[in-house]
JSON list of C-alpha atoms in Angstrom, two decimals:
[
{"chain": "A", "resi": 1, "resn": "MET", "atom": "CA", "xyz": [98.91, 64.27, 116.06]},
{"chain": "A", "resi": 2, "resn": "ILE", "atom": "CA", "xyz": [97.10, 67.46, 114.93]},
{"chain": "A", "resi": 3, "resn": "ASP", "atom": "CA", "xyz": [94.52, 67.04, 117.69]},
{"chain": "A", "resi": 4, "resn": "ARG", "atom": "CA", "xyz": [97.32, 66.79, 120.22]},
{"chain": "A", "resi": 5, "resn": "LEU", "atom": "CA", "xyz": [99.00, 69.93, 118.86]},
{"chain": "A", "resi": 6, "resn": "ASN", "atom": "CA", "xyz": [95.67, 71.78, 118.98]},
{"chain": "A", "resi": 7, "resn": "THR", "atom": "CA", "xyz": [95.20, 70.69, 122.58]},
{"chain": "A", "resi": 8, "resn": "ILE", "atom": "CA", "xyz": [98.68, 71.95, 123.48]},
{"chain": "A", "resi": 9, "resn": "ALA", "atom": "CA", "xyz": [98.04, 75.24, 121.64]},
{"chain": "A", "resi": 10, "resn": "ARG", "atom": "CA", "xyz": [94.77, 75.76, 123.53]},
{"chain": "A", "resi": 11, "resn": "ARG", "atom": "CA", "xyz": [96.65, 75.43, 126.83]},
{"chain": "A", "resi": 12, "resn": "VAL", "atom": "CA", "xyz": [99.42, 77.89, 125.95]},
{"chain": "A", "resi": 13, "resn": "PRO", "atom": "CA", "xyz": [98.49, 81.42, 127.07]},
{"chain": "A", "resi": 14, "resn": "THR", "atom": "CA", "xyz": [98.96, 84.15, 124.48]},
{"chain": "A", "resi": 15, "resn": "TRP", "atom": "CA", "xyz": [101.23, 86.13, 126.80]},
{"chain": "A", "resi": 16, "resn": "VAL", "atom": "CA", "xyz": [103.82, 83.36, 126.42]},
{"chain": "A", "resi": 17, "resn": "VAL", "atom": "CA", "xyz": [104.05, 84.19, 122.71]},
{"chain": "A", "resi": 18, "resn": "TYR", "atom": "CA", "xyz": [104.72, 87.85, 123.54]},
{"chain": "A", "resi": 19, "resn": "ILE", "atom": "CA", "xyz": [107.46, 86.97, 126.03]},
{"chain": "A", "resi": 20, "resn": "VAL", "atom": "CA", "xyz": [109.15, 84.45, 123.74]},
{"chain": "A", "resi": 21, "resn": "GLY", "atom": "CA", "xyz": [108.73, 86.81, 120.79]},
{"chain": "A", "resi": 22, "resn": "LEU", "atom": "CA", "xyz": [110.45, 89.67, 122.62]},
{"chain": "A", "resi": 23, "resn": "MET", "atom": "CA", "xyz": [113.36, 87.61, 123.92]},
{"chain": "A", "resi": 24, "resn": "PRO", "atom": "CA", "xyz": [115.64, 88.48, 120.98]},
{"chain": "A", "resi": 25, "resn": "VAL", "atom": "CA", "xyz": [115.59, 92.18, 121.98]},
{"chain": "A", "resi": 26, "resn": "PRO", "atom": "CA", "xyz": [117.78, 91.86, 125.12]},
{"chain": "A", "resi": 27, "resn": "TRP", "atom": "CA", "xyz": [119.95, 89.36, 123.23]},
{"chain": "A", "resi": 28, "resn": "PHE", "atom": "CA", "xyz": [120.57, 91.90, 120.46]},
{"chain": "A", "resi": 29, "resn": "LEU", "atom": "CA", "xyz": [121.36, 94.58, 123.05]},
{"chain": "A", "resi": 30, "resn": "PHE", "atom": "CA", "xyz": [123.82, 92.24, 124.76]},
{"chain": "A", "resi": 31, "resn": "GLN", "atom": "CA", "xyz": [125.47, 91.43, 121.43]},
{"chain": "A", "resi": 32, "resn": "ALA", "atom": "CA", "xyz": [125.67, 95.11, 120.54]},
{"chain": "A", "resi": 33, "resn": "GLN", "atom": "CA", "xyz": [127.40, 95.86, 123.86]},
{"chain": "A", "resi": 34, "resn": "THR", "atom": "CA", "xyz": [129.84, 92.96, 123.57]},
{"chain": "A", "resi": 35, "resn": "GLY", "atom": "CA", "xyz": [130.77, 93.30, 119.91]},
{"chain": "A", "resi": 36, "resn": "GLY", "atom": "CA", "xyz": [128.78, 90.24, 118.88]},
{"chain": "A", "resi": 37, "resn": "LEU", "atom": "CA", "xyz": [127.16, 91.98, 115.94]},
{"chain": "A", "resi": 38, "resn": "GLY", "atom": "CA", "xyz": [130.34, 92.15, 113.90]},
{"chain": "A", "resi": 39, "resn": "ALA", "atom": "CA", "xyz": [132.22, 94.99, 112.25]},
{"chain": "A", "resi": 40, "resn": "GLU", "atom": "CA", "xyz": [129.04, 96.89, 111.31]},
{"chain": "A", "resi": 41, "resn": "PRO", "atom": "CA", "xyz": [126.78, 96.47, 114.36]},
{"chain": "A", "resi": 42, "resn": "ILE", "atom": "CA", "xyz": [124.14, 98.98, 113.27]},
{"chain": "A", "resi": 43, "resn": "LYS", "atom": "CA", "xyz": [123.69, 97.33, 109.87]},
{"chain": "A", "resi": 44, "resn": "ALA", "atom": "CA", "xyz": [123.64, 93.91, 111.54]},
{"chain": "A", "resi": 45, "resn": "LEU", "atom": "CA", "xyz": [121.01, 95.08, 114.03]},
{"chain": "A", "resi": 46, "resn": "GLU", "atom": "CA", "xyz": [118.88, 96.56, 111.24]},
{"chain": "A", "resi": 47, "resn": "LYS", "atom": "CA", "xyz": [119.07, 93.28, 109.35]},
{"chain": "A", "resi": 48, "resn": "GLU", "atom": "CA", "xyz": [118.26, 91.07, 112.36]},
{"chain": "A", "resi": 49, "resn": "LEU", "atom": "CA", "xyz": [115.28, 93.21, 113.38]},
{"chain": "A", "resi": 50, "resn": "GLY", "atom": "CA", "xyz": [113.93, 93.42, 109.82]},
{"chain": "A", "resi": 51, "resn": "LEU", "atom": "CA", "xyz": [114.35, 89.71, 109.28]},
{"chain": "A", "resi": 52, "resn": "LEU", "atom": "CA", "xyz": [112.53, 88.86, 112.49]},
{"chain": "A", "resi": 53, "resn": "ALA", "atom": "CA", "xyz": [109.70, 91.18, 111.48]},
{"chain": "A", "resi": 54, "resn": "LEU", "atom": "CA", "xyz": [109.39, 89.45, 108.10]},
{"chain": "A", "resi": 55, "resn": "GLN", "atom": "CA", "xyz": [109.50, 85.99, 109.70]},
{"chain": "A", "resi": 56, "resn": "LEU", "atom": "CA", "xyz": [106.74, 86.96, 112.14]},
{"chain": "A", "resi": 57, "resn": "LEU", "atom": "CA", "xyz": [104.62, 88.35, 109.30]},
{"chain": "A", "resi": 58, "resn": "VAL", "atom": "CA", "xyz": [105.07, 85.11, 107.35]},
{"chain": "A", "resi": 59, "resn": "ALA", "atom": "CA", "xyz": [104.21, 83.08, 110.46]},
{"chain": "A", "resi": 60, "resn": "GLY", "atom": "CA", "xyz": [101.03, 85.12, 110.91]},
{"chain": "A", "resi": 61, "resn": "LEU", "atom": "CA", "xyz": [100.17, 84.65, 107.24]},
{"chain": "A", "resi": 62, "resn": "ALA", "atom": "CA", "xyz": [100.59, 80.88, 107.61]},
{"chain": "A", "resi": 63, "resn": "ILE", "atom": "CA", "xyz": [98.05, 80.51, 110.40]},
{"chain": "A", "resi": 64, "resn": "THR", "atom": "CA", "xyz": [94.89, 80.54, 108.28]},
{"chain": "A", "resi": 65, "resn": "PRO", "atom": "CA", "xyz": [96.22, 78.07, 105.64]},
{"chain": "A", "resi": 66, "resn": "ALA", "atom": "CA", "xyz": [97.45, 75.82, 108.47]},
{"chain": "A", "resi": 67, "resn": "ARG", "atom": "CA", "xyz": [93.95, 75.76, 109.92]},
{"chain": "A", "resi": 68, "resn": "ARG", "atom": "CA", "xyz": [92.24, 75.23, 106.57]},
{"chain": "A", "resi": 69, "resn": "TYR", "atom": "CA", "xyz": [94.53, 72.57, 105.14]},
{"chain": "A", "resi": 70, "resn": "LEU", "atom": "CA", "xyz": [96.13, 70.93, 108.18]},
{"chain": "A", "resi": 71, "resn": "ARG", "atom": "CA", "xyz": [93.38, 71.58, 110.78]},
{"chain": "A", "resi": 72, "resn": "LEU", "atom": "CA", "xyz": [96.08, 73.10, 113.00]},
{"chain": "A", "resi": 73, "resn": "ASN", "atom": "CA", "xyz": [94.34, 75.87, 114.93]},
{"chain": "A", "resi": 74, "resn": "LEU", "atom": "CA", "xyz": [96.74, 78.61, 116.02]},
{"chain": "A", "resi": 75, "resn": "ILE", "atom": "CA", "xyz": [94.32, 81.49, 115.43]},
{"chain": "A", "resi": 76, "resn": "LYS", "atom": "CA", "xyz": [94.58, 82.68, 119.03]},
{"chain": "A", "resi": 77, "resn": "PHE", "atom": "CA", "xyz": [98.24, 83.55, 118.41]},
{"chain": "A", "resi": 78, "resn": "ARG", "atom": "CA", "xyz": [97.74, 85.50, 115.18]},
{"chain": "A", "resi": 79, "resn": "ARG", "atom": "CA", "xyz": [97.23, 88.89, 116.81]},
{"chain": "A", "resi": 80, "resn": "ALA", "atom": "CA", "xyz": [100.32, 88.42, 118.99]},
{"chain": "A", "resi": 81, "resn": "LEU", "atom": "CA", "xyz": [102.41, 87.50, 115.95]},
{"chain": "A", "resi": 82, "resn": "GLY", "atom": "CA", "xyz": [101.14, 90.53, 114.06]},
{"chain": "A", "resi": 83, "resn": "LEU", "atom": "CA", "xyz": [101.87, 92.91, 116.93]},
{"chain": "A", "resi": 84, "resn": "LEU", "atom": "CA", "xyz": [105.31, 91.40, 117.46]},
{"chain": "A", "resi": 85, "resn": "ALA", "atom": "CA", "xyz": [106.00, 91.85, 113.75]},
{"chain": "A", "resi": 86, "resn": "PHE", "atom": "CA", "xyz": [104.97, 95.49, 114.04]},
{"chain": "A", "resi": 87, "resn": "ILE", "atom": "CA", "xyz": [107.25, 95.98, 117.06]},
{"chain": "A", "resi": 88, "resn": "TYR", "atom": "CA", "xyz": [110.21, 94.55, 115.17]},
{"chain": "A", "resi": 89, "resn": "VAL", "atom": "CA", "xyz": [109.46, 96.64, 112.08]},
{"chain": "A", "resi": 90, "resn": "ALA", "atom": "CA", "xyz": [109.25, 99.73, 114.30]},
{"chain": "A", "resi": 91, "resn": "LEU", "atom": "CA", "xyz": [112.57, 98.84, 115.97]},
{"chain": "A", "resi": 92, "resn": "HIS", "atom": "CA", "xyz": [114.13, 98.18, 112.55]},
{"chain": "A", "resi": 93, "resn": "LEU", "atom": "CA", "xyz": [112.95, 101.62, 111.43]},
{"chain": "A", "resi": 94, "resn": "LEU", "atom": "CA", "xyz": [114.06, 103.26, 114.69]},
{"chain": "A", "resi": 95, "resn": "VAL", "atom": "CA", "xyz": [117.59, 101.84, 114.39]},
{"chain": "A", "resi": 96, "resn": "TRP", "atom": "CA", "xyz": [117.77, 103.12, 110.81]},
{"chain": "A", "resi": 97, "resn": "LEU", "atom": "CA", "xyz": [116.41, 106.55, 111.73]},
{"chain": "A", "resi": 98, "resn": "ALA", "atom": "CA", "xyz": [118.36, 107.16, 114.94]},
{"chain": "A", "resi": 99, "resn": "LEU", "atom": "CA", "xyz": [121.57, 105.17, 114.61]},
{"chain": "A", "resi": 100, "resn": "ASP", "atom": "CA", "xyz": [122.14, 104.71, 110.89]},
{"chain": "A", "resi": 101, "resn": "VAL", "atom": "CA", "xyz": [121.07, 107.98, 109.27]},
{"chain": "A", "resi": 102, "resn": "GLY", "atom": "CA", "xyz": [120.38, 110.30, 112.20]},
{"chain": "A", "resi": 103, "resn": "ILE", "atom": "CA", "xyz": [119.94, 113.50, 110.16]},
{"chain": "A", "resi": 104, "resn": "LEU", "atom": "CA", "xyz": [116.33, 114.48, 109.53]},
{"chain": "A", "resi": 105, "resn": "SER", "atom": "CA", "xyz": [116.92, 115.98, 106.08]},
{"chain": "A", "resi": 106, "resn": "GLN", "atom": "CA", "xyz": [118.95, 112.92, 105.06]},
{"chain": "A", "resi": 107, "resn": "ILE", "atom": "CA", "xyz": [116.18, 110.58, 106.21]},
{"chain": "A", "resi": 108, "resn": "TRP", "atom": "CA", "xyz": [113.62, 112.23, 103.94]},
{"chain": "A", "resi": 109, "resn": "ALA", "atom": "CA", "xyz": [116.12, 112.36, 101.05]},
{"chain": "A", "resi": 110, "resn": "ASP", "atom": "CA", "xyz": [116.83, 108.63, 101.47]},
{"chain": "A", "resi": 111, "resn": "ILE", "atom": "CA", "xyz": [113.12, 107.76, 101.49]},
{"chain": "A", "resi": 112, "resn": "LEU", "atom": "CA", "xyz": [112.65, 109.61, 98.20]},
{"chain": "A", "resi": 113, "resn": "LYS", "atom": "CA", "xyz": [115.94, 108.62, 96.59]},
{"chain": "A", "resi": 114, "resn": "ARG", "atom": "CA", "xyz": [116.21, 104.91, 97.41]},
{"chain": "A", "resi": 115, "resn": "PRO", "atom": "CA", "xyz": [113.29, 102.79, 96.17]},
{"chain": "A", "resi": 116, "resn": "TYR", "atom": "CA", "xyz": [113.90, 99.95, 98.61]},
{"chain": "A", "resi": 117, "resn": "ILE", "atom": "CA", "xyz": [113.50, 102.42, 101.49]},
{"chain": "A", "resi": 118, "resn": "THR", "atom": "CA", "xyz": [110.35, 103.86, 99.91]},
{"chain": "A", "resi": 119, "resn": "ILE", "atom": "CA", "xyz": [108.94, 100.32, 99.62]},
{"chain": "A", "resi": 120, "resn": "GLY", "atom": "CA", "xyz": [109.89, 99.57, 103.23]},
{"chain": "A", "resi": 121, "resn": "MET", "atom": "CA", "xyz": [108.24, 102.75, 104.44]},
{"chain": "A", "resi": 122, "resn": "ALA", "atom": "CA", "xyz": [105.09, 101.88, 102.48]},
{"chain": "A", "resi": 123, "resn": "GLY", "atom": "CA", "xyz": [105.02, 98.49, 104.21]},
{"chain": "A", "resi": 124, "resn": "PHE", "atom": "CA", "xyz": [105.40, 100.18, 107.58]},
{"chain": "A", "resi": 125, "resn": "ALA", "atom": "CA", "xyz": [102.58, 102.59, 106.72]},
{"chain": "A", "resi": 126, "resn": "CYS", "atom": "CA", "xyz": [100.35, 99.59, 105.96]},
{"chain": "A", "resi": 127, "resn": "LEU", "atom": "CA", "xyz": [101.11, 98.10, 109.36]},
{"chain": "A", "resi": 128, "resn": "LEU", "atom": "CA", "xyz": [100.28, 101.27, 111.33]},
{"chain": "A", "resi": 129, "resn": "PRO", "atom": "CA", "xyz": [96.45, 101.01, 111.14]},
{"chain": "A", "resi": 130, "resn": "LEU", "atom": "CA", "xyz": [96.67, 97.28, 111.73]},
{"chain": "A", "resi": 131, "resn": "ALA", "atom": "CA", "xyz": [98.65, 97.72, 114.94]},
{"chain": "A", "resi": 132, "resn": "ALA", "atom": "CA", "xyz": [96.36, 100.55, 116.05]},
{"chain": "A", "resi": 133, "resn": "THR", "atom": "CA", "xyz": [93.24, 98.38, 115.60]},
{"chain": "A", "resi": 134, "resn": "SER", "atom": "CA", "xyz": [94.63, 95.11, 116.97]},
{"chain": "A", "resi": 135, "resn": "ASN", "atom": "CA", "xyz": [92.56, 95.31, 120.12]},
{"chain": "A", "resi": 136, "resn": "SER", "atom": "CA", "xyz": [89.18, 93.98, 121.18]},
{"chain": "A", "resi": 137, "resn": "TYR", "atom": "CA", "xyz": [87.54, 97.43, 121.21]},
{"chain": "A", "resi": 138, "resn": "SER", "atom": "CA", "xyz": [88.47, 98.11, 117.57]},
{"chain": "A", "resi": 139, "resn": "ILE", "atom": "CA", "xyz": [87.31, 94.65, 116.51]},
{"chain": "A", "resi": 140, "resn": "ARG", "atom": "CA", "xyz": [83.89, 95.28, 118.10]},
{"chain": "A", "resi": 141, "resn": "LYS", "atom": "CA", "xyz": [83.67, 98.86, 116.85]},
{"chain": "A", "resi": 142, "resn": "LEU", "atom": "CA", "xyz": [84.72, 98.20, 113.24]},
{"chain": "A", "resi": 143, "resn": "GLY", "atom": "CA", "xyz": [82.82, 94.92, 112.80]},
{"chain": "A", "resi": 144, "resn": "ALA", "atom": "CA", "xyz": [83.16, 93.56, 109.27]},
{"chain": "A", "resi": 145, "resn": "LYS", "atom": "CA", "xyz": [85.31, 96.54, 108.27]},
{"chain": "A", "resi": 146, "resn": "TRP", "atom": "CA", "xyz": [87.99, 95.26, 110.63]},
{"chain": "A", "resi": 147, "resn": "ARG", "atom": "CA", "xyz": [88.52, 92.13, 108.51]},
{"chain": "A", "resi": 148, "resn": "LYS", "atom": "CA", "xyz": [88.74, 94.22, 105.34]},
{"chain": "A", "resi": 149, "resn": "LEU", "atom": "CA", "xyz": [91.20, 96.62, 106.95]},
{"chain": "A", "resi": 150, "resn": "HIS", "atom": "CA", "xyz": [93.41, 93.78, 108.15]},
{"chain": "A", "resi": 151, "resn": "ARG", "atom": "CA", "xyz": [93.78, 92.45, 104.62]},
{"chain": "A", "resi": 152, "resn": "LEU", "atom": "CA", "xyz": [96.40, 95.20, 104.41]},
{"chain": "A", "resi": 153, "resn": "THR", "atom": "CA", "xyz": [98.62, 92.55, 106.01]},
{"chain": "A", "resi": 154, "resn": "TYR", "atom": "CA", "xyz": [98.91, 90.89, 102.60]},
{"chain": "A", "resi": 155, "resn": "LEU", "atom": "CA", "xyz": [100.22, 94.07, 101.02]},
{"chain": "A", "resi": 156, "resn": "ALA", "atom": "CA", "xyz": [102.52, 94.80, 103.97]},
{"chain": "A", "resi": 157, "resn": "VAL", "atom": "CA", "xyz": [104.16, 91.38, 103.88]},
{"chain": "A", "resi": 158, "resn": "VAL", "atom": "CA", "xyz": [104.67, 91.52, 100.09]},
{"chain": "A", "resi": 159, "resn": "LEU", "atom": "CA", "xyz": [106.19, 95.00, 100.42]},
{"chain": "A", "resi": 160, "resn": "GLY", "atom": "CA", "xyz": [108.44, 93.68, 103.20]},
{"chain": "A", "resi": 161, "resn": "ALA", "atom": "CA", "xyz": [109.69, 90.90, 100.94]},
{"chain": "A", "resi": 162, "resn": "VAL", "atom": "CA", "xyz": [110.24, 93.30, 98.02]},
{"chain": "A", "resi": 163, "resn": "HIS", "atom": "CA", "xyz": [112.14, 95.60, 100.40]},
{"chain": "A", "resi": 164, "resn": "PHE", "atom": "CA", "xyz": [114.38, 92.65, 101.39]},
{"chain": "A", "resi": 165, "resn": "ILE", "atom": "CA", "xyz": [114.97, 91.54, 97.77]},
{"chain": "A", "resi": 166, "resn": "TRP", "atom": "CA", "xyz": [115.82, 95.09, 96.70]},
{"chain": "A", "resi": 167, "resn": "LEU", "atom": "CA", "xyz": [118.00, 95.73, 99.73]},
{"chain": "A", "resi": 168, "resn": "VAL", "atom": "CA", "xyz": [120.45, 92.86, 99.30]},
{"chain": "A", "resi": 169, "resn": "LYS", "atom": "CA", "xyz": [123.34, 93.24, 96.93]},
{"chain": "A", "resi": 170, "resn": "GLY", "atom": "CA", "xyz": [123.56, 90.84, 94.01]},
{"chain": "A", "resi": 171, "resn": "PHE", "atom": "CA", "xyz": [121.58, 87.62, 93.60]},
{"chain": "A", "resi": 172, "resn": "GLN", "atom": "CA", "xyz": [120.75, 86.05, 96.95]},
{"chain": "A", "resi": 173, "resn": "ILE", "atom": "CA", "xyz": [118.42, 83.14, 97.45]},
{"chain": "A", "resi": 174, "resn": "GLU", "atom": "CA", "xyz": [117.19, 83.97, 100.99]},
{"chain": "A", "resi": 175, "resn": "PRO", "atom": "CA", "xyz": [114.94, 86.94, 100.14]},
{"chain": "A", "resi": 176, "resn": "LEU", "atom": "CA", "xyz": [113.57, 85.08, 97.12]},
{"chain": "A", "resi": 177, "resn": "LEU", "atom": "CA", "xyz": [112.62, 82.15, 99.37]},
{"chain": "A", "resi": 178, "resn": "TYR", "atom": "CA", "xyz": [110.71, 84.52, 101.63]},
{"chain": "A", "resi": 179, "resn": "MET", "atom": "CA", "xyz": [108.85, 85.96, 98.65]},
{"chain": "A", "resi": 180, "resn": "ALA", "atom": "CA", "xyz": [108.09, 82.45, 97.34]},
{"chain": "A", "resi": 181, "resn": "ALA", "atom": "CA", "xyz": [106.71, 81.41, 100.75]},
{"chain": "A", "resi": 182, "resn": "ILE", "atom": "CA", "xyz": [104.56, 84.55, 100.93]},
{"chain": "A", "resi": 183, "resn": "LEU", "atom": "CA", "xyz": [103.15, 84.08, 97.42]},
{"chain": "A", "resi": 184, "resn": "ALA", "atom": "CA", "xyz": [102.45, 80.41, 98.14]},
{"chain": "A", "resi": 185, "resn": "LEU", "atom": "CA", "xyz": [100.60, 81.28, 101.36]},
{"chain": "A", "resi": 186, "resn": "LEU", "atom": "CA", "xyz": [98.57, 83.94, 99.57]},
{"chain": "A", "resi": 187, "resn": "ALA", "atom": "CA", "xyz": [97.79, 81.51, 96.74]},
{"chain": "A", "resi": 188, "resn": "LEU", "atom": "CA", "xyz": [96.49, 78.97, 99.25]},
{"chain": "A", "resi": 189, "resn": "ARG", "atom": "CA", "xyz": [93.97, 81.54, 100.41]},
{"chain": "A", "resi": 190, "resn": "VAL", "atom": "CA", "xyz": [92.81, 82.24, 96.84]},
{"chain": "A", "resi": 191, "resn": "ILE", "atom": "CA", "xyz": [92.54, 78.55, 95.96]},
{"chain": "A", "resi": 192, "resn": "LYS", "atom": "CA", "xyz": [90.40, 77.89, 99.01]},
{"chain": "A", "resi": 193, "resn": "ARG", "atom": "CA", "xyz": [87.96, 80.66, 98.11]},
{"chain": "A", "resi": 194, "resn": "ARG", "atom": "CA", "xyz": [87.20, 79.28, 94.62]}
]
């Protein structure tokens, strides 16, 4: 079964992942135009984009444990998942900046005043160098330093989950499940190294 999945994965071009991964964008735009995002479309759009970003980060984090423990090799898709996650985080941030807040002085005040926004911005800052160096030239140029730099993914995904937990009102199980999945995936990496 795993061998068959690996064979299928080898045959799927990486560009397919980018196309499938970006398909929600026109869908969200359509929903925004047709009232499909509910009474608070900007908040709904922020949530959908942020959630997709977190899901893509978790999916990227799962690739190495899947290869180590299940022998499922999806490594060729990891960069695409990471870049798609960055795109969705950037869109999430853009919607918040341009449509939700919109006033420059208010944006800075919110970053300083609201810890969940500060945490989210820190996660975004972690993703910036990763997105900038997710290309073949940077991999060749940075060598072993590239792997060390890209461990920032671990911090970014944890910050993303903390941002989600802090953002929701009251006790909600969904963000806690994301955090549990992230910690479990990180623990699998540590266990393997010992």
